[in-house]
Amino acid sequence: MKKNLSSNFNLLALLVVLFGINLFASFFHSRIDLTKEKRYTLSKATKDLLGNLHEPVRIDVFFKGNYPAGFKKIVNSVQEFLQETREYSHGNITVRYTDPLKALADDSTATRFTDSMDYFFGLRPYTIQAPSKVGDELNIRQVLPGAVIHYKDTAIGVNLFKGIKNYGTEQEQLAALYNDVESTLEYKFASAIQKITSTSKPLIGYVLGNGEIWGPNVDDAVRTLMRDYRFDTVNLKQTPYVPSAFNALIILKPTKTFSDDDKLKIDQYVMRGGKIFWMIDNMYAEFDSLRNSNGFIAFDRGLNLEDILFRYGVRLNENLLQDMQCDKMGQIDRNTQQTRLVDWPFFPILNGTDHPISKNLDGVRAMFPNTLDTVKADGIKKTVLLRSSANARVLTAPAKIDFEFFQIAPDIKEFTVHDTAVAALLEGKFRSLYSGRIPKSFIDSMNAYHVPVKDICDSTTKMIVVADGDIAMNLVSQQYGPTPMGFNFFTNYTFSNKEFYTNCLEYLVNPSGILETRAKDFTLRLLDFKKVKEQRTTWQFINIALPVLIVILFGFIYQQIRRRKYAT
């Protein structure tokens, strides 16, 4: 009797312990991330963002249904990540999975829907192709690779697919696409949630007064500023100083000489901790001049910025960069009068580096860029953000540019320059160019405005210098108007210029650390579809029939051993 009671008590105790463990796990749960890339670990910045949500956030994800293996892994990763965000948000995030394209009645309705999603949220349909179970046919379907985040009365899109690279094999392109989704998943969702829930936005100033580009050719850049930040212009010729209320300044492709008074205003803004995003064309080289006159001589613009940039730690060279890794342009064949695509080395496709701003980016297209060198500047850390490929060359000024470059295929033997810098990040306590020689009239003027004049920064600040003013500009179509920055009319392909532009601004003005999540490394190893098809029977035998045969073999051997052991 006592034995039965003891047994029942032990069973009851076990049940209580199991119930307690499950109850504890329902409130406090975690997991150990054993992956090399730490792909299942959220950054501290993301955890803080999610933990500080005080209002409901709804995420509509447009993934639902069965997908091919490679795409299915992306879908699973999105679901796992969003499940993690829900747990850290204390129930303030809800997720809904839908397939809107499948639910639409006809093609015309689907077209109108996808056009509206593209216009409002930047989501474009993506075509999935997968081998069918029977024969060589392909199963084709379209999906919207992204989500829409709703907060109060506003919404923002998250586009997971920025497009397939237009170079490399098909397998390499797909691997790069899927790896990009994996590596930027946390950043894209966290950044979007931060933007839509933020109560205050940084103030960005767009500098004017020295022939900076303004109008339709910076439509995309300005619209981005107006959407994500507070935005205003700053005319150096009209303002007595640059207010510190601006979290950052943008100086985009100036064409006129900067006076000492202009540079002094910029310099003192930096000394007070201001941040600057420079995009400078040091050489006169315009594609319109080439198109209208069939050629031109590239020469120094005479912007008079060499001394101030040198003081801050960088030198813009008087040259033009050519690269075998370049964009394509349309050219009319003299014999057939038909347009053909040809490589245009003056429009190089620049590579990113390991810095969060440019890591995991697709190519960034430049147009007649210069090169830059970092120079000694005490206390300044320099980091290259964009650079050429391993097959580039440099043309020193003055350089003649005409359509003959279209007619002659570039000789790779002449492209021996590799990994030369085009964009750099500078961080530290900058020293004033005008240290010890600031005019008394300027000091008196600043005292009247109660603005201090300084020789060195009190705190660390940063700036980004790009040796190409066209990198944030967009072309204008006569039929459709302004296009996205980095868009090519001839190939209908959009490079990652906008991602680079927004990442630079985010790094300059957002101290939360969300951008750091872009630096994650992921390696998604996809199956080789050709080998899968050729070796299908072999691997089916290895995975299905072979294990069964091994079990039968061991069973037979085991029975033989037993018979011999117990034979009389």
Coordinates of C-alpha atoms in Angstrom, one line a residue:
M1 CA 0.0 0.0 0.0
K2 CA 2.7 2.4 1.0
K3 CA 4.6 1.5 -2.2
N4 CA 1.5 2.4 -4.3
L5 CA 1.1 5.7 -2.5
S6 CA 4.8 6.6 -3.0
S7 CA 4.5 5.7 -6.7
N8 CA 1.4 7.9 -7.0
F9 CA 3.1 10.8 -5.2
N10 CA 6.1 10.6 -7.5
L11 CA 3.9 10.6 -10.5
L12 CA 1.9 13.6 -9.2
A13 CA 5.2 15.5 -8.4
L14 CA 6.4 14.8 -11.9
L15 CA 3.2 16.2 -13.4
V16 CA 3.4 19.3 -11.2
V17 CA 7.1 19.9 -12.2
L18 CA 6.2 19.5 -15.9
F19 CA 3.2 21.9 -15.5
G20 CA 5.5 24.4 -13.7
I21 CA 8.1 24.2 -16.4
N22 CA 5.5 24.8 -19.2
L23 CA 3.9 27.6 -17.3
F24 CA 7.4 29.3 -16.8
A25 CA 8.2 28.8 -20.5
S26 CA 5.0 30.5 -21.5
F27 CA 6.1 33.7 -19.9
F28 CA 9.9 33.4 -20.1
H29 CA 11.3 31.7 -23.2
S30 CA 14.6 31.9 -25.1
R31 CA 16.7 29.9 -27.4
I32 CA 20.4 29.3 -27.9
D33 CA 21.8 30.5 -31.3
L34 CA 24.4 28.0 -32.4
T35 CA 24.8 29.2 -36.0
K36 CA 28.1 30.7 -37.0
E37 CA 26.4 33.8 -38.5
K38 CA 24.1 34.3 -35.4
R39 CA 21.2 34.5 -37.8
Y40 CA 18.6 33.9 -35.1
T41 CA 19.9 36.6 -32.7
L42 CA 18.4 40.1 -32.8
S43 CA 20.7 43.0 -32.2
K44 CA 20.4 45.1 -29.0
A45 CA 19.2 48.1 -31.0
T46 CA 16.3 46.1 -32.5
K47 CA 15.4 44.6 -29.1
D48 CA 15.3 48.1 -27.6
L49 CA 13.1 49.4 -30.5
L50 CA 10.6 46.5 -30.1
G51 CA 10.6 46.7 -26.3
N52 CA 9.8 50.5 -26.4
L53 CA 6.7 50.1 -28.6
H54 CA 3.6 51.4 -26.8
E55 CA 1.0 51.3 -29.6
P56 CA -0.1 48.3 -31.8
V57 CA 1.8 47.7 -35.0
R58 CA 0.3 45.5 -37.7
I59 CA 2.4 43.8 -40.4
D60 CA 0.8 42.4 -43.5
V61 CA 3.2 39.9 -45.1
F62 CA 2.4 38.9 -48.7
F63 CA 3.7 35.3 -48.4
K64 CA 1.2 32.5 -48.2
G65 CA 1.1 29.1 -49.8
N66 CA 3.6 26.6 -51.2
Y67 CA 6.8 27.8 -52.8
P68 CA 9.9 26.2 -54.3
A69 CA 12.6 25.1 -52.0
G70 CA 14.9 28.2 -52.4
F71 CA 12.0 30.7 -52.0
K72 CA 10.5 28.6 -49.2
K73 CA 13.6 29.1 -47.1
I74 CA 13.2 32.9 -47.5
V75 CA 9.5 32.6 -46.4
N76 CA 10.5 30.5 -43.3
S77 CA 13.2 33.0 -42.4
V78 CA 10.7 35.9 -42.6
Q79 CA 8.2 33.9 -40.4
E80 CA 10.8 33.1 -37.8
F81 CA 12.1 36.6 -37.6
L82 CA 8.6 38.1 -37.2
Q83 CA 7.8 35.5 -34.6
E84 CA 10.9 36.8 -32.7
T85 CA 9.8 40.4 -33.1
R86 CA 6.4 39.6 -31.7
E87 CA 7.9 38.1 -28.5
Y88 CA 10.1 41.1 -27.9
S89 CA 7.3 43.6 -28.6
H90 CA 5.2 42.4 -25.6
G91 CA 2.3 41.7 -27.9
N92 CA 2.3 45.1 -29.7
I93 CA 3.1 43.5 -33.1
T94 CA 0.6 41.4 -34.9
V95 CA 1.4 39.7 -38.2
R96 CA -1.0 38.6 -40.9
Y97 CA 0.0 36.5 -43.9
T98 CA -1.9 36.9 -47.2
D99 CA -1.5 36.2 -50.9
P100 CA -3.3 39.2 -52.5
L101 CA -2.3 38.3 -56.1
K102 CA -3.9 34.9 -55.8
A103 CA -7.2 36.3 -54.5
L104 CA -7.6 38.9 -57.3
A105 CA -10.3 38.0 -59.9
D106 CA -8.6 38.9 -63.2
D107 CA -5.3 40.2 -64.8
S108 CA -6.5 43.8 -65.1
T109 CA -7.4 44.0 -61.4
A110 CA -4.1 42.4 -60.5
T111 CA -2.3 45.0 -62.7
R112 CA -4.0 47.9 -61.0
F113 CA -3.3 46.5 -57.6
T114 CA 0.4 45.9 -58.3
D115 CA 0.8 49.4 -59.8
S116 CA -0.7 50.9 -56.6
M117 CA 1.5 48.8 -54.4
D118 CA 4.6 49.9 -56.4
Y119 CA 3.5 53.6 -56.3
F120 CA 2.7 53.8 -52.6
F121 CA 4.9 51.2 -51.0
G122 CA 7.7 50.4 -53.6
L123 CA 6.6 46.7 -53.9
R124 CA 6.9 45.2 -57.3
P125 CA 5.8 41.6 -58.2
Y126 CA 8.5 39.0 -58.5
T127 CA 8.2 35.9 -60.8
I128 CA 9.0 32.6 -59.3
Q129 CA 10.1 29.8 -61.6
A130 CA 10.4 26.2 -60.4
P131 CA 10.7 22.8 -62.2
S132 CA 7.4 20.9 -62.3
K133 CA 7.1 17.4 -60.9
V134 CA 6.6 16.0 -64.4
G135 CA 8.6 16.8 -67.5
D136 CA 10.8 19.8 -68.2
E137 CA 8.0 22.5 -67.8
L138 CA 8.4 25.3 -65.3
N139 CA 5.8 26.3 -62.8
I140 CA 5.5 30.1 -62.9
R141 CA 3.7 32.3 -60.4
Q142 CA 4.0 35.9 -59.2
V143 CA 4.4 37.1 -55.6
L144 CA 4.8 40.5 -53.9
P145 CA 8.1 40.0 -52.0
G146 CA 7.5 42.2 -49.1
A147 CA 5.2 43.5 -46.4
V148 CA 3.3 46.7 -45.4
I149 CA 3.6 47.9 -41.8
H150 CA 0.6 49.8 -40.4
Y151 CA 0.9 52.1 -37.4
K152 CA -2.0 54.4 -36.3
D153 CA -3.1 56.0 -39.6
T154 CA 0.1 55.6 -41.5
A155 CA 1.7 52.7 -43.5
I156 CA 5.1 52.0 -44.9
G157 CA 6.3 49.3 -47.3
V158 CA 9.1 46.8 -46.8
N159 CA 10.6 45.5 -50.1
L160 CA 12.6 42.4 -49.4
F161 CA 13.7 41.9 -53.1
K162 CA 15.6 44.8 -54.6
G163 CA 16.2 42.9 -57.9
I164 CA 18.5 40.3 -59.4
K165 CA 22.0 41.4 -60.4
N166 CA 22.4 41.8 -64.1
Y167 CA 25.8 40.0 -64.2
G168 CA 27.0 36.6 -63.2
T169 CA 25.4 33.2 -63.9
E170 CA 21.8 32.5 -63.1
Q171 CA 22.7 30.4 -60.1
E172 CA 25.0 33.2 -58.8
Q173 CA 22.3 35.8 -59.3
L174 CA 19.7 33.8 -57.4
A175 CA 22.2 33.0 -54.6
A176 CA 23.1 36.7 -54.3
L177 CA 19.4 37.6 -54.2
Y178 CA 18.5 35.2 -51.5
N179 CA 21.6 36.0 -49.4
D180 CA 20.7 39.6 -49.6
V181 CA 17.2 39.0 -48.3
E182 CA 18.6 36.9 -45.4
S183 CA 21.3 39.4 -44.5
T184 CA 19.1 42.5 -44.6
L185 CA 15.9 41.1 -43.1
E186 CA 16.3 42.5 -39.7
Y187 CA 17.5 45.9 -40.9
K188 CA 14.6 46.4 -43.3
F189 CA 11.9 45.5 -40.9
A190 CA 13.5 47.3 -37.9
S191 CA 14.3 50.4 -39.9
A192 CA 10.7 50.6 -41.3
I193 CA 9.2 50.1 -37.8
Q194 CA 11.5 52.8 -36.4
K195 CA 10.6 55.3 -39.1
I196 CA 6.8 54.8 -38.8
T197 CA 6.8 54.9 -35.0
S198 CA 9.3 57.7 -34.5
T199 CA 7.8 60.8 -32.8
S200 CA 10.6 63.2 -34.0
K201 CA 12.5 63.2 -37.3
P202 CA 16.0 64.6 -37.9
L203 CA 16.2 67.9 -39.9
I204 CA 18.2 67.7 -43.1
G205 CA 19.5 70.8 -44.9
Y206 CA 20.0 70.8 -48.7
V207 CA 22.7 73.3 -49.5
L208 CA 22.2 75.9 -52.3
G209 CA 24.0 78.9 -53.5
N210 CA 26.9 77.4 -55.5
G211 CA 25.1 75.9 -58.5
E212 CA 23.9 72.7 -56.7
I213 CA 21.6 70.6 -58.7
W214 CA 17.9 71.4 -58.1
G215 CA 14.7 70.4 -59.9
P216 CA 13.5 67.2 -61.7
N217 CA 17.0 65.6 -61.7
V218 CA 17.0 65.3 -57.9
D219 CA 13.3 64.4 -57.6
D220 CA 14.0 61.0 -56.1
A221 CA 16.6 62.4 -53.6
V222 CA 14.4 65.3 -52.4
R223 CA 11.2 63.1 -52.2
T224 CA 13.2 60.6 -50.0
L225 CA 14.2 63.5 -47.7
M226 CA 10.7 64.8 -47.4
R227 CA 9.3 61.3 -46.7
D228 CA 11.8 60.2 -44.1
Y229 CA 13.0 63.4 -42.5
R230 CA 12.2 67.0 -41.9
F231 CA 13.6 68.9 -44.8
D232 CA 14.7 72.5 -45.6
T233 CA 17.1 74.3 -47.9
V234 CA 20.2 76.3 -46.8
N235 CA 21.5 79.1 -49.1
L236 CA 25.1 79.8 -48.2
K237 CA 24.9 83.2 -50.0
Q238 CA 22.0 84.4 -48.0
T239 CA 22.3 83.0 -44.5
P240 CA 24.9 84.4 -42.0
Y241 CA 25.7 81.0 -40.6
V242 CA 24.4 77.4 -40.8
P243 CA 22.2 76.7 -37.8
S244 CA 23.1 73.7 -35.6
A245 CA 19.5 72.7 -35.7
F246 CA 20.3 70.9 -38.9
N247 CA 21.3 67.3 -38.1
A248 CA 23.1 67.0 -41.4
L249 CA 23.7 68.9 -44.6
I250 CA 23.7 67.6 -48.2
I251 CA 26.0 69.2 -50.7
L252 CA 25.0 67.7 -54.1
K253 CA 27.0 68.4 -57.2
P254 CA 27.9 72.1 -56.9
T255 CA 29.0 73.7 -60.1
K256 CA 30.2 77.1 -59.0
T257 CA 33.3 78.2 -57.0
F258 CA 33.0 78.3 -53.2
S259 CA 34.2 81.5 -51.6
D260 CA 36.1 81.6 -48.3
D261 CA 33.0 83.0 -46.7
D262 CA 31.0 80.0 -47.9
K263 CA 33.6 77.5 -46.7
L264 CA 33.9 79.3 -43.3
K265 CA 30.1 78.8 -42.7
I266 CA 30.4 75.1 -43.5
D267 CA 33.6 74.8 -41.5
Q268 CA 32.0 76.3 -38.3
Y269 CA 28.9 74.2 -38.7
V270 CA 31.2 71.1 -38.6
M271 CA 33.1 72.5 -35.6
R272 CA 29.8 72.7 -33.7
G273 CA 29.3 68.9 -34.4
G274 CA 27.5 69.2 -37.8
K275 CA 27.5 66.3 -40.3
I276 CA 27.9 66.7 -44.0
F277 CA 27.1 64.4 -47.0
W278 CA 29.3 65.6 -49.8
M279 CA 28.7 64.4 -53.4
I280 CA 31.1 66.3 -55.5
D281 CA 32.0 66.3 -59.3
N282 CA 35.5 67.7 -59.2
M283 CA 35.7 67.5 -63.0
Y284 CA 33.4 68.9 -65.6
A285 CA 32.1 65.8 -67.4
E286 CA 28.4 65.8 -68.4
F287 CA 26.6 63.2 -70.5
D288 CA 24.4 65.9 -72.0
S289 CA 27.5 67.5 -73.5
L290 CA 28.5 64.2 -75.0
R291 CA 25.1 63.6 -76.5
N292 CA 24.7 67.2 -77.9
S293 CA 28.1 67.7 -79.2
N294 CA 29.5 64.2 -79.8
G295 CA 32.4 64.9 -77.5
F296 CA 34.0 67.2 -74.9
I297 CA 37.1 67.8 -72.8
A298 CA 36.8 67.0 -69.1
F299 CA 38.5 69.7 -67.0
D300 CA 38.7 70.9 -63.4
R301 CA 35.5 72.7 -62.3
G302 CA 37.5 75.0 -60.0
L303 CA 35.1 74.5 -57.0
N304 CA 37.9 75.6 -54.5
L305 CA 37.0 72.8 -52.1
E306 CA 40.5 71.1 -52.2
D307 CA 41.8 72.8 -49.0
I308 CA 38.8 72.2 -46.8
L309 CA 38.4 68.6 -47.8
F310 CA 42.1 68.0 -47.4
R311 CA 42.0 69.5 -43.9
Y312 CA 39.2 67.0 -43.1
G313 CA 41.2 64.0 -44.4
V314 CA 40.4 63.4 -48.1
R315 CA 41.6 64.5 -51.5
L316 CA 39.5 64.5 -54.6
N317 CA 41.7 63.8 -57.7
E318 CA 41.4 65.5 -61.0
N319 CA 40.8 62.4 -63.1
L320 CA 38.0 60.2 -64.4
L321 CA 37.5 56.6 -63.5
Q322 CA 36.8 53.9 -66.1
D323 CA 35.9 50.3 -65.2
M324 CA 35.3 47.1 -67.0
Q325 CA 32.4 46.5 -64.6
C326 CA 30.2 49.1 -66.0
D327 CA 26.7 50.0 -67.0
K328 CA 25.4 49.6 -70.6
M329 CA 24.3 52.3 -72.9
G330 CA 22.3 52.3 -76.1
Q331 CA 24.1 53.1 -79.4
I332 CA 22.8 53.3 -82.9
D333 CA 24.7 50.9 -85.2
R334 CA 26.0 52.8 -88.3
N335 CA 25.2 49.9 -90.6
T336 CA 21.8 48.6 -89.4
Q337 CA 20.6 51.8 -87.8
Q338 CA 19.4 49.7 -84.9
T339 CA 20.1 50.4 -81.2
R340 CA 22.5 48.0 -79.5
L341 CA 23.7 47.8 -75.9
V342 CA 27.4 48.5 -75.4
D343 CA 29.5 48.7 -72.3
W344 CA 30.2 52.3 -71.2
P345 CA 33.3 52.2 -68.9
F346 CA 32.7 55.9 -67.8
F347 CA 29.7 54.7 -65.9
P348 CA 31.3 52.2 -63.5
I349 CA 29.4 49.9 -61.2
L350 CA 31.0 50.4 -57.8
N351 CA 31.4 47.8 -55.1
G352 CA 30.6 48.2 -51.5
T353 CA 32.9 47.4 -48.6
D354 CA 32.4 45.7 -45.2
H355 CA 31.0 48.8 -43.6
P356 CA 27.2 48.7 -42.7
I357 CA 26.5 51.6 -45.1
S358 CA 27.6 49.7 -48.2
K359 CA 27.9 46.0 -47.2
N360 CA 25.5 43.6 -48.9
L361 CA 24.6 46.3 -51.5
D362 CA 24.1 45.5 -55.2
G363 CA 26.3 47.6 -57.5
V364 CA 26.1 51.4 -57.2
R365 CA 26.3 53.2 -60.6
A366 CA 28.4 56.2 -60.9
M367 CA 28.6 58.6 -63.9
F368 CA 32.0 60.1 -64.8
P369 CA 33.3 59.7 -61.2
N370 CA 36.6 60.9 -59.9
T371 CA 38.8 58.9 -57.5
L372 CA 39.7 60.0 -54.0
D373 CA 42.6 59.4 -51.6
T374 CA 42.5 59.6 -47.8
V375 CA 45.2 61.9 -46.3
K376 CA 46.7 62.4 -42.9
A377 CA 44.3 64.2 -40.5
D378 CA 45.0 63.9 -36.8
G379 CA 42.2 62.1 -34.9
I380 CA 40.2 61.3 -38.0
K381 CA 39.2 57.7 -38.9
K382 CA 38.8 57.1 -42.6
T383 CA 36.7 54.2 -44.0
V384 CA 36.3 53.5 -47.8
L385 CA 32.6 52.9 -48.7
L386 CA 32.6 52.5 -52.5
R387 CA 35.5 51.4 -54.7
S388 CA 36.1 50.2 -58.2
S389 CA 36.4 46.6 -59.3
A390 CA 39.7 44.8 -59.9
N391 CA 39.7 46.0 -63.6
A392 CA 39.7 49.7 -63.7
R393 CA 41.8 52.6 -65.1
V394 CA 42.2 56.3 -64.5
L395 CA 42.2 59.1 -67.1
T396 CA 44.0 62.2 -65.9
A397 CA 42.8 65.7 -66.8
P398 CA 42.4 67.1 -69.3
A399 CA 40.7 64.0 -70.9
K400 CA 38.9 63.9 -74.2
I401 CA 35.6 62.0 -74.2
D402 CA 33.7 61.2 -77.3
F403 CA 31.6 58.4 -79.0
E404 CA 34.7 56.7 -80.2
F405 CA 34.7 54.9 -76.9
F406 CA 31.6 53.2 -78.1
Q407 CA 33.2 52.0 -81.3
I408 CA 36.2 50.3 -79.7
A409 CA 35.9 47.4 -77.3
P410 CA 37.9 48.2 -74.2
D411 CA 41.1 46.2 -73.8
I412 CA 41.2 44.6 -70.4
K413 CA 45.0 44.8 -70.4
E414 CA 44.8 48.5 -70.0
F415 CA 42.5 48.2 -66.9
T416 CA 45.1 47.5 -64.2
V417 CA 43.9 49.7 -61.4
H418 CA 42.0 47.8 -58.7
D419 CA 39.8 48.7 -55.7
T420 CA 40.4 52.4 -56.0
A421 CA 38.2 54.5 -53.7
V422 CA 35.3 56.7 -54.8
A423 CA 33.5 57.3 -51.5
A424 CA 34.8 57.5 -47.9
L425 CA 33.5 58.0 -44.4
L426 CA 35.4 60.4 -42.1
E427 CA 34.8 60.3 -38.3
G428 CA 36.4 62.1 -35.5
K429 CA 37.1 65.6 -34.0
F430 CA 37.8 67.7 -37.1
R431 CA 40.1 70.7 -37.0
S432 CA 39.1 74.0 -38.6
L433 CA 40.6 75.0 -41.9
Y434 CA 40.6 78.6 -40.6
S435 CA 42.2 77.9 -37.2
G436 CA 44.0 81.0 -36.0
R437 CA 42.9 83.1 -39.0
I438 CA 39.1 83.6 -38.6
P439 CA 38.2 87.1 -39.7
K440 CA 37.2 89.4 -36.8
S441 CA 34.1 90.6 -38.7
F442 CA 32.9 87.0 -38.8
I443 CA 33.6 86.5 -35.0
D444 CA 31.7 89.7 -34.2
S445 CA 28.8 88.6 -36.4
M446 CA 28.6 85.2 -34.6
N447 CA 28.8 86.8 -31.2
A448 CA 25.8 88.9 -32.1
Y449 CA 23.9 85.6 -32.9
H450 CA 25.3 84.0 -29.7
V451 CA 27.0 81.3 -31.8
P452 CA 30.4 80.2 -30.6
V453 CA 33.4 80.2 -33.0
K454 CA 35.7 77.1 -32.6
D455 CA 39.0 75.8 -33.9
I456 CA 38.3 72.1 -33.2
C457 CA 35.2 70.0 -32.6
D458 CA 34.2 69.5 -29.0
S459 CA 32.8 66.1 -29.8
T460 CA 33.1 63.4 -32.4
T461 CA 31.2 64.0 -35.6
K462 CA 31.3 62.5 -39.1
M463 CA 31.0 63.2 -42.8
I464 CA 30.8 61.2 -46.0
V465 CA 32.6 62.3 -49.2
V466 CA 31.6 60.8 -52.6
A467 CA 33.7 61.7 -55.7
D468 CA 30.6 61.7 -57.9
G469 CA 27.8 64.2 -57.9
D470 CA 25.6 62.1 -60.2
I471 CA 25.3 59.2 -57.8
A472 CA 22.1 60.6 -56.1
M473 CA 20.6 62.1 -59.3
N474 CA 17.9 60.6 -61.5
L475 CA 17.2 60.7 -65.2
V476 CA 14.1 62.3 -66.5
S477 CA 11.9 60.5 -69.1
Q478 CA 9.9 62.6 -71.6
Q479 CA 7.1 60.1 -71.3
Y480 CA 7.1 59.2 -67.6
G481 CA 9.0 62.1 -65.9
P482 CA 11.6 61.6 -63.2
T483 CA 12.8 58.0 -62.7
P484 CA 14.4 56.4 -59.6
M485 CA 18.0 57.2 -59.0
G486 CA 20.3 54.5 -60.5
F487 CA 17.7 53.6 -63.2
N488 CA 18.9 52.7 -66.7
F489 CA 16.5 53.4 -69.5
F490 CA 18.1 50.9 -71.9
T491 CA 18.2 47.8 -69.6
N492 CA 15.2 48.8 -67.3
Y493 CA 17.4 47.9 -64.4
T494 CA 17.7 50.0 -61.1
F495 CA 21.0 49.9 -59.3
S496 CA 21.4 50.4 -55.5
N497 CA 22.1 54.1 -55.6
K498 CA 19.0 54.9 -53.5
E499 CA 19.9 52.3 -50.9
F500 CA 23.4 53.8 -50.6
Y501 CA 22.0 57.3 -50.4
T502 CA 19.5 56.4 -47.7
N503 CA 22.1 54.3 -45.8
C504 CA 24.5 57.3 -45.7
L505 CA 21.9 59.6 -44.3
E506 CA 20.7 57.0 -41.8
Y507 CA 24.3 56.5 -40.6
L508 CA 24.9 60.3 -40.2
V509 CA 21.7 61.2 -38.3
N510 CA 20.4 58.1 -36.6
P511 CA 22.4 57.0 -33.5
S512 CA 20.2 54.0 -32.6
G513 CA 22.5 51.5 -34.2
I514 CA 19.7 49.9 -36.4
L515 CA 21.9 50.4 -39.5
E516 CA 24.6 48.1 -37.9
T517 CA 22.3 45.1 -38.5
R518 CA 23.1 45.4 -42.3
A519 CA 26.6 44.1 -41.6
K520 CA 25.4 40.6 -40.8
D521 CA 26.9 37.8 -42.9
F522 CA 24.7 35.0 -44.2
T523 CA 25.5 32.2 -46.6
L524 CA 22.5 30.6 -48.2
R525 CA 23.6 27.5 -50.1
L526 CA 21.2 26.7 -52.9
L527 CA 20.9 23.5 -54.9
D528 CA 22.3 23.3 -58.4
F529 CA 19.2 22.8 -60.5
K530 CA 21.1 21.3 -63.3
K531 CA 22.7 18.7 -61.1
V532 CA 19.4 18.0 -59.4
K533 CA 17.8 17.2 -62.7
E534 CA 20.8 15.1 -64.0
Q535 CA 21.4 13.1 -60.7
R536 CA 17.8 12.9 -59.5
T537 CA 17.6 9.1 -59.6
T538 CA 20.9 8.6 -57.9
W539 CA 20.1 10.8 -54.9
Q540 CA 16.6 9.3 -54.6
F541 CA 18.2 5.9 -54.3
I542 CA 20.7 7.1 -51.8
N543 CA 18.1 8.8 -49.6
I544 CA 15.2 6.4 -49.9
A545 CA 16.3 2.9 -51.0
L546 CA 19.7 2.7 -49.5
P547 CA 18.7 3.2 -45.8
V548 CA 16.1 0.5 -46.2
L549 CA 18.6 -1.9 -47.7
I550 CA 21.1 -1.1 -44.9
V551 CA 18.4 -1.9 -42.2
I552 CA 17.6 -5.2 -44.0
L553 CA 21.3 -6.1 -44.3
F554 CA 21.9 -5.4 -40.5
G555 CA 18.7 -7.4 -39.7
F556 CA 19.9 -10.4 -41.7
I557 CA 23.4 -10.3 -40.1
Y558 CA 21.9 -10.0 -36.7
Q559 CA 19.7 -13.0 -37.2
Q560 CA 22.6 -15.0 -38.5
I561 CA 24.6 -14.1 -35.4
R562 CA 21.7 -15.1 -33.1
R563 CA 21.3 -18.5 -34.9
R564 CA 24.9 -19.4 -34.5
K565 CA 25.0 -18.2 -30.9
Y566 CA 22.0 -20.2 -29.8
A567 CA 22.4 -23.2 -32.1
T568 CA 22.3 -26.5 -30.2

